PDB file of C-alpha atoms in Angstrom:
ATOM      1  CA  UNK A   1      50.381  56.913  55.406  1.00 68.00           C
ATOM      2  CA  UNK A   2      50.115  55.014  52.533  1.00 77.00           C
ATOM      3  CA  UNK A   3      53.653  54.989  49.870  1.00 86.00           C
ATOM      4  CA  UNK A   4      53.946  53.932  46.979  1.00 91.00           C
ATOM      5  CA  UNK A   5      57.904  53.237  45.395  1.00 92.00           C
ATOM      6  CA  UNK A   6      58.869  53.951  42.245  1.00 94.00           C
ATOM      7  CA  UNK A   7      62.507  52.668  40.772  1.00 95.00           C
ATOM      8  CA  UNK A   8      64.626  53.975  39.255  1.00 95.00           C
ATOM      9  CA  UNK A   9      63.697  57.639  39.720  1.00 92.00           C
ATOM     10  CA  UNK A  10      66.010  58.795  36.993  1.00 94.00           C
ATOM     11  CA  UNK A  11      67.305  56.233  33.828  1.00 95.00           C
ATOM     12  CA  UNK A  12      69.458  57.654  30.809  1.00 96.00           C
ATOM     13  CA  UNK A  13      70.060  54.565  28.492  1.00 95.00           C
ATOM     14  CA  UNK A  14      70.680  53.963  24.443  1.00 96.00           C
ATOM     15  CA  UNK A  15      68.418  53.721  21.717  1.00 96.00           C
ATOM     16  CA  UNK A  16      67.301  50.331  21.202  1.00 96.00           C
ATOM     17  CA  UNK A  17      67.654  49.201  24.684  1.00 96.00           C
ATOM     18  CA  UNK A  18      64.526  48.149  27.162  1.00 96.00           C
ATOM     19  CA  UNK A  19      64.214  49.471  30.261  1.00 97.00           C
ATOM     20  CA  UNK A  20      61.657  48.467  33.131  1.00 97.00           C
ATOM     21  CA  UNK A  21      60.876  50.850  36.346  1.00 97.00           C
ATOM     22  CA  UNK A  22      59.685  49.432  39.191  1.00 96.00           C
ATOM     23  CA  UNK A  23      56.324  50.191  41.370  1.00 95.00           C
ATOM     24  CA  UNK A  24      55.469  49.027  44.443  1.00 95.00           C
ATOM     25  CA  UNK A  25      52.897  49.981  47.025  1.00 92.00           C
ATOM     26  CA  UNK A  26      55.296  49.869  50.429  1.00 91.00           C
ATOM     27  CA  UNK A  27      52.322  49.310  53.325  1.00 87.00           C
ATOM     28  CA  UNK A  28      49.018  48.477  51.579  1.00 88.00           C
ATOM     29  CA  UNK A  29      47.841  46.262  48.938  1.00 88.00           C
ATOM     30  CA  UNK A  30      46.926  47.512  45.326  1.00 87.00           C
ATOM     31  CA  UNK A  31      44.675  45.550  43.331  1.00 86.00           C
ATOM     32  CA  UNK A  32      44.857  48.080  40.426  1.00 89.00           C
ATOM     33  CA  UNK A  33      48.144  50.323  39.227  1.00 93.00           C
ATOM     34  CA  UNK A  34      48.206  53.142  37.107  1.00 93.00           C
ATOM     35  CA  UNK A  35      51.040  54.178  34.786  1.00 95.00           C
ATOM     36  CA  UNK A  36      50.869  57.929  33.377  1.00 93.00           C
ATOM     37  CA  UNK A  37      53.657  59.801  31.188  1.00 94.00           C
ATOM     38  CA  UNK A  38      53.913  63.295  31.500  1.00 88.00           C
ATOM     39  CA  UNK A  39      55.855  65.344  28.764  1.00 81.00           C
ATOM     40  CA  UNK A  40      57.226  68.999  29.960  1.00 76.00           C
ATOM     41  CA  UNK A  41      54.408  71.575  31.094  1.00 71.00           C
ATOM     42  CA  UNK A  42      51.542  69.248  30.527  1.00 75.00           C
ATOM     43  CA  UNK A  43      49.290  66.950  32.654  1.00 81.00           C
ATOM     44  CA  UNK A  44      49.489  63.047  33.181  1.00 85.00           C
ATOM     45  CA  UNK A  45      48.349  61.217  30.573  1.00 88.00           C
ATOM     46  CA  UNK A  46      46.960  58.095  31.097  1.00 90.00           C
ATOM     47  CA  UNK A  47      48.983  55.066  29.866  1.00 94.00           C
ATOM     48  CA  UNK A  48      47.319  52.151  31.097  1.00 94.00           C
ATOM     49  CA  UNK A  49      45.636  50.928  33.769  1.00 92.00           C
ATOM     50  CA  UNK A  50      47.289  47.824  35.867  1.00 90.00           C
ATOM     51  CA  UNK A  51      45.474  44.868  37.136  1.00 87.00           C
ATOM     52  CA  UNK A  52      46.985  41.862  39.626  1.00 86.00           C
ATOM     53  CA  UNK A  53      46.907  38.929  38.500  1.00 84.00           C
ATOM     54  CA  UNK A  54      45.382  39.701  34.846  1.00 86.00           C
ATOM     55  CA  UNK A  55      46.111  41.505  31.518  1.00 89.00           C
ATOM     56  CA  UNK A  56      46.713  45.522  31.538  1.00 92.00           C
ATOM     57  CA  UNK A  57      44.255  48.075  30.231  1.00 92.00           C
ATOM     58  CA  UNK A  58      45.862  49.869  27.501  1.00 94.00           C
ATOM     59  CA  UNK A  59      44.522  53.784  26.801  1.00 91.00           C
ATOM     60  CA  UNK A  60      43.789  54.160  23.114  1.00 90.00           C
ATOM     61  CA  UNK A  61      46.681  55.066  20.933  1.00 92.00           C
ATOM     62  CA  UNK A  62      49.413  53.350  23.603  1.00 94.00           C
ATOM     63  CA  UNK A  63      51.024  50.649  22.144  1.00 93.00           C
ATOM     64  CA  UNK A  64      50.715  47.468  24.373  1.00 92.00           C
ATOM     65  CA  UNK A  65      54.083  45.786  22.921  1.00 94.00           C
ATOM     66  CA  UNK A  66      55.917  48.903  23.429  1.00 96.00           C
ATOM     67  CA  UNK A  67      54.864  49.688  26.878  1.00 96.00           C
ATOM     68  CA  UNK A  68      54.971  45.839  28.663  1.00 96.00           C
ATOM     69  CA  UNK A  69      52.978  46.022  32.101  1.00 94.00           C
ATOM     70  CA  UNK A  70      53.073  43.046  34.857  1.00 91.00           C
ATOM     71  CA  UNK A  71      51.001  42.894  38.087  1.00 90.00           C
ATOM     72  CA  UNK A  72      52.402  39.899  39.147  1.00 83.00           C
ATOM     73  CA  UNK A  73      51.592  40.720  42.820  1.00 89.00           C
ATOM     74  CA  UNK A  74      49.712  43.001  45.171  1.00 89.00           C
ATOM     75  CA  UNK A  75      52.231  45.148  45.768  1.00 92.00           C
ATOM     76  CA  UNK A  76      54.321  45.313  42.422  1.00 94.00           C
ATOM     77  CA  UNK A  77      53.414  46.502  39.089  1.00 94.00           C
ATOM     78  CA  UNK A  78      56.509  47.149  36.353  1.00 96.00           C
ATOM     79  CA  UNK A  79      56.346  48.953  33.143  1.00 97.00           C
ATOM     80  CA  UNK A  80      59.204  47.609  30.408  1.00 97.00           C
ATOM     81  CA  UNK A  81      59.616  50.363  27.626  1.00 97.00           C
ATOM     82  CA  UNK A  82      60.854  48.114  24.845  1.00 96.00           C
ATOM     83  CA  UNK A  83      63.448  48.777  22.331  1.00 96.00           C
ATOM     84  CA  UNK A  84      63.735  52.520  23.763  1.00 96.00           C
ATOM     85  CA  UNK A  85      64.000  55.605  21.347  1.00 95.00           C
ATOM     86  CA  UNK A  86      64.525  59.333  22.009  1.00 95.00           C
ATOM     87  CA  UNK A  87      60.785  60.334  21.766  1.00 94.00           C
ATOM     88  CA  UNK A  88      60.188  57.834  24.370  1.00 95.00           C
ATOM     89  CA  UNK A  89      61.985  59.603  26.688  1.00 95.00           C
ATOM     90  CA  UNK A  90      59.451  61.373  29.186  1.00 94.00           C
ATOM     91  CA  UNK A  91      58.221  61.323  33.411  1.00 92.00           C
ATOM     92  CA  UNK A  92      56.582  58.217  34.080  1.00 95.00           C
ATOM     93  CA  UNK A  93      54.466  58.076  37.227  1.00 93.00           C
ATOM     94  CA  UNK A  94      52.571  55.216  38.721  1.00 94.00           C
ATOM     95  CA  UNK A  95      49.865  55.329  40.869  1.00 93.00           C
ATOM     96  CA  UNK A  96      48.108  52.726  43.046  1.00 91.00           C
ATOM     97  CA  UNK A  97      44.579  52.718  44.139  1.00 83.00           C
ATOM     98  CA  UNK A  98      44.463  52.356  48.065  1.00 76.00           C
ATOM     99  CA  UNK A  99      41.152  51.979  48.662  1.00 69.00           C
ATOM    100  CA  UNK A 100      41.160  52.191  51.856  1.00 69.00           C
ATOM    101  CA  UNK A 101      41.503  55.598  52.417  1.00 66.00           C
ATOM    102  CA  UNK A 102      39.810  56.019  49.062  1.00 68.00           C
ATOM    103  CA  UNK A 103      42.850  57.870  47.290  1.00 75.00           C
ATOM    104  CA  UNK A 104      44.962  57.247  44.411  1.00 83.00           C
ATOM    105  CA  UNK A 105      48.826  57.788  45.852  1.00 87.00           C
ATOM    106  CA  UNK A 106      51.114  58.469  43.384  1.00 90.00           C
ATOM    107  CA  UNK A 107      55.021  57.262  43.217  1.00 92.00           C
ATOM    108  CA  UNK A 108      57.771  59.730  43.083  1.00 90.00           C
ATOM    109  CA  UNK A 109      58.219  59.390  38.649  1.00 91.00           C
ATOM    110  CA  UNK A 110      60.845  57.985  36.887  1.00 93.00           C
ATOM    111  CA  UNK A 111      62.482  60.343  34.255  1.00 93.00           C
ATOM    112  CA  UNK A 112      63.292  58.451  31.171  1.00 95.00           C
ATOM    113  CA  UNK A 113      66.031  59.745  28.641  1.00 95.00           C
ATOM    114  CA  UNK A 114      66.726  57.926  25.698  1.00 96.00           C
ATOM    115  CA  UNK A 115      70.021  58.568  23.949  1.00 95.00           C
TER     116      UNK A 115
ATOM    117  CA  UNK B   1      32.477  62.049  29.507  1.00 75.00           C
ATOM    118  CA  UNK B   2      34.182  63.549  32.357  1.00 79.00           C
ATOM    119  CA  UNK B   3      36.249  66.555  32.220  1.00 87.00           C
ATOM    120  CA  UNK B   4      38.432  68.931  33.589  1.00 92.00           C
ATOM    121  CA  UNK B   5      39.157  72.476  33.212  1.00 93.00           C
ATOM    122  CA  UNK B   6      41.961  74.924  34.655  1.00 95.00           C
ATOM    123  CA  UNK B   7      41.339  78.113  33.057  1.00 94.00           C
ATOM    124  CA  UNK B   8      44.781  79.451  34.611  1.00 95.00           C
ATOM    125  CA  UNK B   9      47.955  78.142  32.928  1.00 93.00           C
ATOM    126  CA  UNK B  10      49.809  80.341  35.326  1.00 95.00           C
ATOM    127  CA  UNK B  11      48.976  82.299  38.787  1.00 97.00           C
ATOM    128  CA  UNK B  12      51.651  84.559  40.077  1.00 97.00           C
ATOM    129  CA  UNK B  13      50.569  86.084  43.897  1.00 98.00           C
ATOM    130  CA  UNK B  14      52.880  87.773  46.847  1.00 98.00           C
ATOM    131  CA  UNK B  15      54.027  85.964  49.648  1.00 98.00           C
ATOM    132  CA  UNK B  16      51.493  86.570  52.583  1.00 97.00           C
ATOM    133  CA  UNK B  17      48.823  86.797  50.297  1.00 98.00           C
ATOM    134  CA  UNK B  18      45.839  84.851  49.855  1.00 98.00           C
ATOM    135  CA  UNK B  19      45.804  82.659  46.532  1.00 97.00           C
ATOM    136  CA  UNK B  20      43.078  80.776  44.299  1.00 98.00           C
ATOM    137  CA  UNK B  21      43.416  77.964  41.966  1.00 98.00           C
ATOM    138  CA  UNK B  22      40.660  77.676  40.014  1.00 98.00           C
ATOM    139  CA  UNK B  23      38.559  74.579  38.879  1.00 97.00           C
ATOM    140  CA  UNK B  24      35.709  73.327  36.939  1.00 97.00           C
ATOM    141  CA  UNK B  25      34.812  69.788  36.557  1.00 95.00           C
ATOM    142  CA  UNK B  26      32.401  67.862  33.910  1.00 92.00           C
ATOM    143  CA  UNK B  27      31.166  64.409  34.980  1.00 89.00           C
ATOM    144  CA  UNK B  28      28.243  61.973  35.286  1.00 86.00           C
ATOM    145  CA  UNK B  29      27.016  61.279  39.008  1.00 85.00           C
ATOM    146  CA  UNK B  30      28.490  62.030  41.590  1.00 86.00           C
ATOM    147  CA  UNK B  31      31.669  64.012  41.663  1.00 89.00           C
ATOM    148  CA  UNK B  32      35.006  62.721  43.405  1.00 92.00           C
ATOM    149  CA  UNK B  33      37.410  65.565  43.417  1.00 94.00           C
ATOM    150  CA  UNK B  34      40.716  65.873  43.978  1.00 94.00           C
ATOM    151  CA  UNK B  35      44.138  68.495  44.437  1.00 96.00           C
ATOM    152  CA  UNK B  36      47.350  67.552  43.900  1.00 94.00           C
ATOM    153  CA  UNK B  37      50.485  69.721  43.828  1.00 94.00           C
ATOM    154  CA  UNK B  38      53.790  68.484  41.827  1.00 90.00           C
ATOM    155  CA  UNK B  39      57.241  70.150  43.046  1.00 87.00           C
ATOM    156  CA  UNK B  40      60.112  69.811  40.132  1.00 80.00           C
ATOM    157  CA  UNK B  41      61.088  66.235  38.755  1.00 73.00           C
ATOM    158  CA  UNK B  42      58.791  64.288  41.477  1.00 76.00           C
ATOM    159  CA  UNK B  43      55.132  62.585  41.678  1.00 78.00           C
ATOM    160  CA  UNK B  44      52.017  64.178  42.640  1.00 86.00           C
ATOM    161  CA  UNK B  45      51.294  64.608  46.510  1.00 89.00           C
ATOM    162  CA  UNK B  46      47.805  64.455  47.484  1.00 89.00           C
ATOM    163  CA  UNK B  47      46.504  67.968  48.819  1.00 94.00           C
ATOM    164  CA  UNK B  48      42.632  66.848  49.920  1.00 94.00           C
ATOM    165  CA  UNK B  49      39.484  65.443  48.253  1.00 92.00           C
ATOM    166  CA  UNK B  50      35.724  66.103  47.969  1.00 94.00           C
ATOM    167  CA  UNK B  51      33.587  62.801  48.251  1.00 89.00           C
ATOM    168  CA  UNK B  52      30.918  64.067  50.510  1.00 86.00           C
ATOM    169  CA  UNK B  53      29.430  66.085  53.306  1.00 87.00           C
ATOM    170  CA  UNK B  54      31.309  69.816  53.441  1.00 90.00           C
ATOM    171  CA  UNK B  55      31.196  71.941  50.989  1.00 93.00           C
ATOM    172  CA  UNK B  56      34.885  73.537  52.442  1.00 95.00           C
ATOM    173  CA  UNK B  57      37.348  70.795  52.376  1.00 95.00           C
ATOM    174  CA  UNK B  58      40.828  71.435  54.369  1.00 95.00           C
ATOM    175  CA  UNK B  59      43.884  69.708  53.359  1.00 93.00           C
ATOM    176  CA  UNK B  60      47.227  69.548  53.422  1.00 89.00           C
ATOM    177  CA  UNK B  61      49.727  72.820  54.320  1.00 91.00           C
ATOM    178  CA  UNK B  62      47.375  74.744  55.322  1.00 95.00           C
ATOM    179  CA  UNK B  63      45.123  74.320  51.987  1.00 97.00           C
ATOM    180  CA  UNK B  64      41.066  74.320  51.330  1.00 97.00           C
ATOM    181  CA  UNK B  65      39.001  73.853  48.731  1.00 97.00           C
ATOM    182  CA  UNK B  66      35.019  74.563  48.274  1.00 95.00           C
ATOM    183  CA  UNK B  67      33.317  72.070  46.422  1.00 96.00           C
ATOM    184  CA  UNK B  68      30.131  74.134  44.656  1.00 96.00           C
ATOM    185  CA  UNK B  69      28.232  71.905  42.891  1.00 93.00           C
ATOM    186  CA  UNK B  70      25.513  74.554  41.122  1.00 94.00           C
ATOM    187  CA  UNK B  71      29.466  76.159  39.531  1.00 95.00           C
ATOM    188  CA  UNK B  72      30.580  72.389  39.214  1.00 95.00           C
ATOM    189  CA  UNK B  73      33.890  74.203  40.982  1.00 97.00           C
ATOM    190  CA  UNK B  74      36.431  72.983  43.306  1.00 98.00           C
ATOM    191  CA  UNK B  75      38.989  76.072  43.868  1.00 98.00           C
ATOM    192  CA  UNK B  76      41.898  75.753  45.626  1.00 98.00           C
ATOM    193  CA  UNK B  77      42.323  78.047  48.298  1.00 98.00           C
ATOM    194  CA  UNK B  78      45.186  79.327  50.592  1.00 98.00           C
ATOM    195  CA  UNK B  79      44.310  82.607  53.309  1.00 97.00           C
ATOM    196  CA  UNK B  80      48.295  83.333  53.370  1.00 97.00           C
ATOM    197  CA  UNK B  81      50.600  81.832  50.219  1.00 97.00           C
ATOM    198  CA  UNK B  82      54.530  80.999  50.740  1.00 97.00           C
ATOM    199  CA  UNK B  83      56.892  80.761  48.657  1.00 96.00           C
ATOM    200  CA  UNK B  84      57.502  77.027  49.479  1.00 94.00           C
ATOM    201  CA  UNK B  85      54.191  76.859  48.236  1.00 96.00           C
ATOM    202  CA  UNK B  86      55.060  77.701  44.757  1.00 96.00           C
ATOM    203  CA  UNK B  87      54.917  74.395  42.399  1.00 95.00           C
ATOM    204  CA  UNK B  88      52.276  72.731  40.175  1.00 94.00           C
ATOM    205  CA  UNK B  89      48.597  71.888  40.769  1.00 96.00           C
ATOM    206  CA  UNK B  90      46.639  69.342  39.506  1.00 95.00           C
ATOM    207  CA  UNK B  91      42.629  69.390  40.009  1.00 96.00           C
ATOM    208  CA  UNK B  92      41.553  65.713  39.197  1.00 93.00           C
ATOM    209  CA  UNK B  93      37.936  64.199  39.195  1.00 92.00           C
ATOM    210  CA  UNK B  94      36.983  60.527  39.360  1.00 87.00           C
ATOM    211  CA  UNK B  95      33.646  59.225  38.203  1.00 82.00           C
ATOM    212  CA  UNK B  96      31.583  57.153  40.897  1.00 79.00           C
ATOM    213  CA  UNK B  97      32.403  53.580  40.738  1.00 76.00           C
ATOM    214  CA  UNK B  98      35.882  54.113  38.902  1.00 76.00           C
ATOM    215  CA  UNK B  99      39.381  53.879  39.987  1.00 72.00           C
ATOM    216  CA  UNK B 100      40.680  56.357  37.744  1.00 79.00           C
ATOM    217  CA  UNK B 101      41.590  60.028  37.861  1.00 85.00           C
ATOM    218  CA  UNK B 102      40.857  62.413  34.985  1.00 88.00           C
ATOM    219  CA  UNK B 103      43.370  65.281  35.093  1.00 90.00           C
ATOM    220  CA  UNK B 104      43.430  69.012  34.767  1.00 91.00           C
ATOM    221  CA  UNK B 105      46.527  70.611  32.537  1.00 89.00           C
ATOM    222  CA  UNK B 106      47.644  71.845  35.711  1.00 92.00           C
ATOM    223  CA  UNK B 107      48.129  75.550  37.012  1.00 95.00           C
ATOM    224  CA  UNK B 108      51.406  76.611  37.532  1.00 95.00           C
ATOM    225  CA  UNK B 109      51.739  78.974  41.324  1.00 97.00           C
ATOM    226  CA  UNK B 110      54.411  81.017  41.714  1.00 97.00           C
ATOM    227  CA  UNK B 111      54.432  82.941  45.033  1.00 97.00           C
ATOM    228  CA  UNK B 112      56.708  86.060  44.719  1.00 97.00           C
ATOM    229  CA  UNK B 113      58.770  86.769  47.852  1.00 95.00           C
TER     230      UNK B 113
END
């Protein structure tokens, strides 16, 4: 079945520092990426939405310069969380639209702590 | 505007026992609906989807769900819970035409041994 790999799965670094995580669809290609943060006991919220080849869709109140997304390639999308502070630490999940079996499949998250 | 609602923050239910996750969805069109269950510190795993045809969906571990479009529901349903089954689940609905999922707050299952 389809996979989709997220890196790193856990990340503690200082305040100040950037930090990028990694997704990548393993055995299909995704057009379009999706990056979510989810804070304890609540849902995904949707960051922005990741296209190949073209700018990312930013959800109203993200801040694009903050939260740097590249879909450089079919099977890649990164998220760069720029000069990192504490309340940016949260569970960031990508997902990637494999349309051939019509079903978003998610990565494993990435647990962000800032220090 | 689509939406959608888990009235449940919490479901507790005895091992052997059948369970319910309720949903109701909100959207334009068509429905595409969606379960997804989230164990501690990972992603979402897909449980099964509604696009068309059946009303009773079966997915994943042994999970169903009955799409009822006059309740605009999609419950999750299990005849006999575990307590490996005990984690969080997401009901999600996508508009025709879109890529995107809209999320639920999630319902919290906890099967008691």
């Amino acid at each position: 079945g389809a996979v989709v790999s997220q890196h790193p799965s856990w990340v503690i670094c200082k305040s100040g520092t950037s930090v990028k995580i990694e997704c990548r669809s393993l055995d299909f290609q995704a057009t379009t990426m999706f990056w979510y943060r989810q804070f304890p006991k609540q849902s995904l919220m949707l960051m922005a939405t990741s296209n190949e080849g073209s700018k990312a869709t930013y959800e109203q109140g993200v801040e694009k310069d903050k939260f740097l997304i590249n879909h450089a390639s079919l099977t890649l999308s990164t998220l760069t969380v720029t000069s990192a502070h504490p309340e940016d630490s949260s569970f960031y999940i990508c997902s990637a639209v494999n349309s051939g079996a019509n079903v978003l499949t998610f990565g494993a998250g990435s647990r962000l702590t800032v220090l | 505007a689509q939406s959608v609602a888990q009235p449940e923050d919490q479901v507790n239910v005895a091992e052997g026992n059948p369970l319910t996750v309720k949903c109701t969805y909100s959207v334009s069109g068509n429905p595409y609906l969606f379960w997804y269950v989230q164990y501690p510190n990972r992603g979402l795993q897909f449980l099964l989807k509604y696009i068309t045809g059946d009303n009773l969906v079966k997915g994943s571990y042994g999970f169903e769900a009955e799409f009822n479009k006059s309740q605009t529901s999609f419950h999750l349903k299990k005849p006999s819970a575990l307590v490996s089954d005990s984690a969080l689940y997401f009901c999600a609905v996508r508009e025709d035409g879109a890529n995107n999922l809209f999320f639920g707050t999630g319902t919290r299952l906890t099967v008691i041994p």
